[in-house]
């Protein structure tokens, strides 16, 4: 292991980086799509509840595991147990987490490549280069490979510069830009005809749907996945967290920023859908289900941008730039975890480790692109539907059942010496130990 371990230079740098890790395509694409499919305001209300009762407690747990040993995820999970059996189990879970995260990054890079293409296409169209614009907009193996590699190289360049000079610096720039773009685009969309219909659907809940089991499980799953819990990314960021920082409070700020982005994305996309409908774009089937839910940002919204004209092209550039920023901040954390593990477990320099890991991810992503119909959906399902919730479940169980309570209390009291006097410590340990596993099992088996 390196003599001097890298870390974030400031608390605000950590918050931006951790929030950037949590804020991704799932917030700006997944959350509004889920809301549109599940009653709008009713889904929003249940989602906010689930963030508080499920996502936040597990976020604290994952950050705590990292800060406990200030090592990579494999070493951190290995250190939770005191017997050789539990140490081997922890190391195995850590390796599985890193593998799952790398597989997620492989398909995430493909999707992010599409976002880069859709951002660039209107620019070439405005410049009169229609052939290039059409190539960027059309689904093809060549486009998918080239844009995926372009996005991965960008991610590798950021991570290769280190924690403070790369991840922290770029997260601190990109996150404020993301919020600014979200606010500006939302303000503009809300001035267009049809937007108020979507706004009402989003903000006025139908309380008759709040107790719908399908809606509850969907909101629970979205809250859970929104914060990137269960794949070691935030665990490694937690290992860089300063011991003087109040962990529960810092986690609350990260969860709040992540939820704010999801909320603002809903304010943008649901009204935009009804603006599109007002311009003749069909968004729902006659039965009332959402059309093209899986490809909403690549079908419905571009159709709306087209009918607006030149302003629509500018809006399209801004929207997909927003998506690329969200994708990049998440991809950075996905790449950092395996790079950090490789450098600490093998003493390989970061400058080489980042290209080794990035190259391996690129190879896997290329195989998926070349066998898209058979592999893409399979990899997505295996990693996000099965591996991620199961790993998060194991992380929480190891923290509360394997780790000695006095060691857990010691790391939680860092930066918060009065912890045991407050309500948080009276509730959180047993809540993560018993309640969260039951809730995650519900999501998984559903």
XYZ file of C-alpha atoms in Angstrom:
446
model
C 0.000 0.000 0.000
C 1.167 3.541 -0.666
C 2.848 5.323 2.247
C 0.529 8.324 1.965
C -3.083 7.594 1.161
C -5.009 10.069 -0.958
C -8.144 11.750 0.324
C -10.488 14.679 -0.169
C -9.042 18.061 0.734
C -12.290 19.458 2.173
C -15.702 18.439 3.459
C -17.468 20.270 0.634
C -15.262 18.419 -1.844
C -16.337 15.104 -0.358
C -20.001 16.138 -0.408
C -19.872 17.138 -4.069
C -18.038 13.937 -4.998
C -20.336 11.656 -2.984
C -23.437 13.451 -4.257
C -22.034 13.167 -7.778
C -21.581 9.444 -7.259
C -25.203 9.098 -6.185
C -26.564 11.505 -8.803
C -26.644 9.721 -12.127
C -28.792 8.754 -15.042
C -31.106 7.009 -12.561
C -32.044 10.371 -11.036
C -32.610 12.313 -14.243
C -33.994 9.478 -16.343
C -35.128 6.707 -13.993
C -36.895 8.737 -11.319
C -39.113 10.855 -13.630
C -39.950 7.752 -15.681
C -40.984 5.868 -12.552
C -43.037 8.858 -11.423
C -44.790 9.096 -14.803
C -45.597 5.372 -14.674
C -46.764 5.330 -11.056
C -49.118 8.207 -10.449
C -46.809 11.226 -10.383
C -47.317 12.957 -7.048
C -48.204 9.736 -5.222
C -44.913 8.188 -6.322
C -42.990 11.319 -5.323
C -44.490 11.258 -1.832
C -43.709 7.579 -1.228
C -40.228 7.988 -2.744
C -39.356 10.769 -0.305
C -40.485 8.592 2.592
C -38.359 5.693 1.317
C -35.271 7.891 1.048
C -35.622 8.692 4.742
C -36.487 5.231 6.066
C -34.345 3.056 3.769
C -31.779 4.827 1.606
C -30.349 7.195 4.228
C -29.700 4.561 6.949
C -27.953 2.296 4.441
C -25.919 5.213 3.065
C -24.598 5.876 6.576
C -23.744 2.171 6.911
C -21.763 2.022 3.678
C -19.841 5.216 4.429
C -19.123 3.934 7.947
C -17.576 0.717 6.615
C -15.163 2.737 4.475
C -14.188 5.212 7.159
C -13.688 2.492 9.774
C -10.440 1.213 8.211
C -9.685 3.873 5.564
C -8.872 1.125 3.099
C -10.266 -0.176 -0.180
C -13.634 -2.039 -0.126
C -12.046 -5.512 -0.098
C -9.770 -4.635 2.835
C -12.547 -2.742 4.638
C -14.988 -5.656 4.525
C -12.222 -8.083 5.437
C -11.408 -5.994 8.526
C -14.973 -6.121 9.888
C -14.498 -9.668 11.162
C -12.006 -10.881 13.744
C -11.974 -14.603 12.914
C -10.240 -15.888 9.755
C -13.566 -17.233 8.477
C -15.297 -13.853 8.639
C -12.249 -12.108 7.191
C -12.285 -14.438 4.176
C -16.025 -13.925 3.818
C -15.575 -10.142 3.946
C -12.845 -10.221 1.306
C -15.016 -12.378 -0.962
C -17.971 -10.022 -0.600
C -15.672 -7.102 -1.414
C -14.383 -8.800 -4.561
C -17.947 -9.587 -5.659
C -18.892 -5.962 -5.068
C -16.002 -4.711 -7.202
C -16.869 -7.166 -9.995
C -20.534 -6.128 -9.919
C -19.573 -2.452 -9.962
C -17.230 -2.970 -12.934
C -19.992 -4.769 -14.853
C -22.395 -1.922 -14.071
C -19.824 0.555 -15.402
C -19.504 -1.500 -18.601
C -23.162 -1.039 -19.576
C -23.305 2.422 -17.998
C -20.523 3.530 -20.356
C -22.602 2.335 -23.322
C -25.647 4.342 -22.205
C -23.450 7.345 -21.433
C -21.988 7.102 -24.925
C -25.511 7.430 -26.313
C -25.984 10.566 -24.193
C -22.767 12.080 -25.551
C -23.953 11.296 -29.082
C -27.375 12.885 -28.537
C -25.693 15.954 -27.032
C -23.364 16.353 -30.009
C -25.944 15.635 -32.738
C -27.830 18.984 -32.492
C -24.499 20.837 -32.599
C -23.528 19.182 -35.895
C -27.062 19.727 -37.180
C -26.864 23.467 -36.446
C -23.495 23.510 -38.273
C -25.122 21.918 -41.329
C -23.330 18.564 -40.920
C -26.472 16.458 -41.169
C -24.711 13.213 -42.107
C -22.679 13.263 -38.880
C -25.757 14.277 -36.878
C -27.752 11.385 -38.337
C -24.949 8.914 -37.569
C -24.887 10.116 -33.960
C -28.657 9.728 -33.610
C -28.960 6.304 -35.240
C -28.404 3.096 -33.278
C -25.371 1.310 -34.742
C -22.486 -0.853 -33.549
C -19.866 1.633 -34.752
C -21.493 4.568 -32.974
C -21.996 2.593 -29.777
C -18.357 1.439 -29.706
C -16.811 4.815 -30.504
C -18.961 6.856 -28.123
C -18.564 4.302 -25.319
C -14.775 4.446 -25.661
C -14.843 8.246 -25.771
C -16.823 8.397 -22.535
C -14.576 5.836 -20.812
C -11.396 7.691 -21.792
C -12.867 10.884 -20.309
C -13.668 9.022 -17.073
C -10.191 7.442 -16.976
C -8.541 10.847 -17.399
C -10.410 12.289 -14.403
C -9.813 9.312 -12.085
C -6.180 9.054 -13.175
C -5.465 12.509 -11.742
C -6.232 11.260 -8.234
C -8.772 11.977 -5.521
C -8.179 15.666 -4.794
C -6.820 16.796 -8.180
C -9.167 14.679 -10.288
C -12.345 13.434 -8.598
C -12.811 16.277 -6.107
C -11.849 19.046 -8.529
C -14.157 17.873 -11.311
C -17.050 16.962 -9.014
C -16.847 20.429 -7.437
C -17.154 21.947 -10.916
C -19.707 19.597 -12.446
C -22.242 19.388 -9.609
C -22.949 23.159 -9.417
C -23.152 23.199 -13.234
C -25.641 20.321 -13.117
C -27.870 22.196 -10.667
C -27.653 25.395 -12.731
C -28.628 23.586 -15.943
C -31.497 21.811 -14.189
C -32.890 25.059 -12.803
C -32.537 27.005 -16.066
C -34.100 24.282 -18.209
C -36.925 23.705 -15.741
C -37.719 27.432 -15.673
C -37.886 27.488 -19.481
C -39.962 24.295 -19.854
C -42.541 25.570 -17.369
C -43.265 28.555 -19.655
C -44.327 26.293 -22.553
C -47.947 25.302 -23.318
C -48.946 22.022 -21.672
C -46.318 22.168 -18.915
C -48.805 22.956 -16.135
C -50.640 19.674 -16.751
C -47.437 17.734 -16.087
C -46.598 19.940 -13.109
C -49.977 19.247 -11.514
C -49.596 15.512 -12.080
C -46.183 15.611 -10.450
C -46.911 17.772 -7.411
C -50.531 16.882 -6.547
C -50.633 13.308 -5.209
C -53.577 11.000 -5.674
C -53.770 9.654 -2.125
C -55.817 6.667 -3.272
C -52.641 5.339 -4.941
C -50.241 5.921 -2.050
C -50.839 2.484 -0.530
C -50.622 0.651 -3.878
C -48.131 -2.220 -3.267
C -46.634 -1.899 -6.764
C -46.056 1.826 -6.262
C -44.511 1.300 -2.811
C -42.067 -1.342 -4.051
C -41.168 0.768 -7.120
C -40.509 3.816 -4.938
C -38.489 1.728 -2.491
C -36.357 0.298 -5.274
C -35.818 3.716 -6.865
C -34.774 5.267 -3.539
C -32.427 2.358 -2.919
C -30.743 2.461 -6.337
C -30.729 6.247 -6.533
C -27.983 6.507 -3.913
C -25.760 3.837 -5.535
C -25.907 1.695 -2.413
C -24.488 -1.815 -2.513
C -21.666 -1.614 -5.050
C -18.687 -0.271 -3.030
C -18.566 3.129 -4.768
C -19.634 5.148 -1.732
C -17.712 2.812 0.552
C -14.439 3.867 -1.023
C -15.465 7.529 -0.826
C -16.206 6.942 2.861
C -12.632 5.685 3.271
C -11.411 9.096 2.086
C -13.691 10.937 4.534
C -11.960 13.021 7.191
C -12.295 11.566 10.701
C -13.352 14.992 11.976
C -16.531 15.005 9.882
C -19.894 14.151 11.422
C -20.849 11.026 9.459
C -24.661 11.034 9.930
C -24.862 14.748 9.125
C -22.600 14.475 6.067
C -24.596 11.484 4.781
C -27.797 13.505 5.239
C -26.388 16.316 3.084
C -25.388 13.826 0.355
C -28.819 12.168 0.442
C -30.457 15.594 0.358
C -28.502 16.708 -2.706
C -29.237 13.438 -4.488
C -32.957 13.708 -3.717
C -32.996 17.363 -4.785
C -31.620 16.425 -8.204
C -34.244 13.693 -8.588
C -36.987 16.132 -7.565
C -35.773 18.819 -9.981
C -35.485 16.241 -12.763
C -39.147 15.417 -12.212
C -39.979 19.141 -12.386
C -38.221 19.228 -15.747
C -39.179 15.967 -17.430
C -42.836 15.434 -16.473
C -43.878 18.923 -17.662
C -41.687 18.379 -20.763
C -43.597 15.179 -21.535
C -46.885 17.061 -21.556
C -45.341 19.877 -23.599
C -44.464 17.154 -26.111
C -48.025 15.836 -25.960
C -49.351 19.347 -26.529
C -47.199 19.428 -29.691
C -48.668 16.186 -31.020
C -46.207 13.653 -29.578
C -47.956 10.611 -28.117
C -46.631 9.781 -24.646
C -49.273 7.370 -23.300
C -51.053 4.382 -24.823
C -54.875 4.363 -25.004
C -54.800 2.131 -21.883
C -52.871 4.823 -19.972
C -49.421 3.217 -19.737
C -46.293 5.196 -20.603
C -44.935 4.716 -24.112
C -41.217 3.997 -24.549
C -40.534 4.122 -20.815
C -37.107 2.507 -21.197
C -36.064 4.927 -23.937
C -37.967 8.020 -22.805
C -35.023 10.402 -23.111
C -34.147 9.065 -26.580
C -37.661 9.144 -28.082
C -40.271 11.399 -26.457
C -37.990 14.291 -25.485
C -36.074 14.498 -28.811
C -39.461 14.502 -30.575
C -40.447 17.501 -28.434
C -37.154 19.265 -29.164
C -37.732 18.764 -32.906
C -41.129 20.480 -32.950
C -39.833 23.526 -31.051
C -37.340 24.411 -33.813
C -34.006 26.166 -33.206
C -34.819 26.717 -29.552
C -35.456 22.985 -29.360
C -31.953 22.256 -30.654
C -30.422 24.475 -27.974
C -32.672 22.836 -25.383
C -31.594 19.381 -26.591
C -27.912 20.301 -26.234
C -28.520 21.578 -22.711
C -30.604 18.578 -21.675
C -28.160 15.964 -22.903
C -25.239 17.960 -21.471
C -27.062 17.668 -18.167
C -27.365 13.905 -18.657
C -23.679 13.565 -19.570
C -22.626 15.468 -16.426
C -24.779 13.207 -14.253
C -23.410 10.123 -16.001
C -19.793 11.271 -15.654
C -19.977 12.030 -11.919
C -21.381 8.534 -11.306
C -18.930 6.815 -13.653
C -16.003 8.473 -11.859
C -16.985 6.809 -8.578
C -17.623 3.474 -10.313
C -14.106 3.475 -11.748
C -12.456 4.789 -8.567
C -13.507 1.824 -6.405
C -11.784 -0.923 -8.483
C -8.799 1.363 -9.180
C -8.401 2.061 -5.466
C -8.660 -1.656 -4.692
C -6.100 -2.611 -7.341
C -3.571 0.023 -6.225
C -3.812 -0.930 -2.539
C -3.940 -4.707 -2.955
C -1.141 -4.928 -5.561
C 0.789 -1.630 -5.048
C 0.326 -0.899 -8.751
C 0.673 2.868 -9.404
C -2.608 4.699 -9.978
C -1.410 5.920 -13.373
C -1.241 2.285 -14.561
C -4.111 0.853 -12.499
C -6.648 3.272 -13.963
C -5.823 2.131 -17.507
C -5.797 -1.560 -16.511
C -9.256 -1.318 -14.955
C -10.575 1.064 -17.616
C -9.234 -1.202 -20.360
C -10.890 -4.267 -18.811
C -14.207 -2.414 -18.564
C -13.845 -1.279 -22.191
C -13.287 -4.885 -23.333
C -16.395 -6.094 -21.485
C -18.432 -3.145 -22.799
C -17.241 -3.873 -26.342
C -18.340 -7.512 -26.025
C -21.755 -6.295 -24.857
C -22.016 -3.882 -27.802
C -21.095 -6.618 -30.292
C -23.692 -8.954 -28.740
C -26.135 -6.267 -27.713
C -29.465 -8.094 -27.999
C -28.352 -11.082 -25.950
C -26.042 -9.460 -23.364
C -27.121 -5.902 -22.588
C -30.372 -6.692 -20.776
C -28.828 -9.729 -19.107
C -25.934 -7.754 -17.597
C -28.273 -4.967 -16.460
C -30.592 -7.455 -14.752
C -27.871 -9.540 -13.093
C -26.100 -6.505 -11.636
C -28.830 -4.024 -10.691
C -31.775 -6.319 -9.991
C -29.925 -9.137 -8.229
C -26.310 -8.315 -7.272
C -26.757 -4.748 -6.016
C -29.580 -5.311 -3.476
C -28.055 -8.586 -2.259
C -24.640 -6.988 -1.742
C -26.157 -4.030 0.088
C -27.997 -6.477 2.308
C -24.740 -8.302 3.122
C -22.884 -5.004 3.768
C -25.492 -3.962 6.319
C -25.536 -7.368 8.002
C -21.746 -7.514 8.253
C -21.578 -4.026 9.744
C -24.179 -4.722 12.438
C -23.827 -8.474 13.065
C -20.115 -9.186 12.456
C -18.410 -5.951 13.531
C -18.136 -5.491 17.287
C -20.491 -2.759 18.502
C -17.730 -0.879 20.317
C -15.712 -0.572 17.074
C -18.794 0.673 15.230
C -19.492 3.213 17.951
C -15.889 4.409 17.865
C -15.953 5.221 14.157
C -19.428 6.780 14.381
C -18.302 9.062 17.242
C -15.481 10.530 15.133
C -16.512 14.107 14.507
C -19.603 13.549 16.653
C -18.541 12.828 20.270
C -22.072 13.419 21.623
C -23.495 10.699 19.340
C -24.711 8.412 22.126
C -26.742 11.218 23.693
C -28.871 11.764 20.609
C -31.773 9.900 19.022
C -29.733 8.687 16.024
C -27.607 6.145 17.916
C -30.624 4.872 19.840
C -32.384 3.949 16.570
C -29.896 3.499 13.718
C -27.918 0.368 14.796
C -30.919 -1.891 15.372
C -32.784 -0.306 12.476
C -29.987 -1.246 10.035
C -29.630 -4.624 11.757
C -33.271 -5.708 11.520
C -35.596 -3.356 9.596
C -33.487 -2.472 6.555
C -32.668 -6.128 5.706
C -36.369 -7.008 5.771
C -37.229 -4.057 3.505
C -34.443 -4.900 1.049
C -35.534 -8.543 0.943
C -39.017 -7.320 0.067
C -37.648 -5.322 -2.874
C -35.448 -8.209 -3.997
C -38.050 -10.955 -3.904
C -40.726 -8.717 -5.405
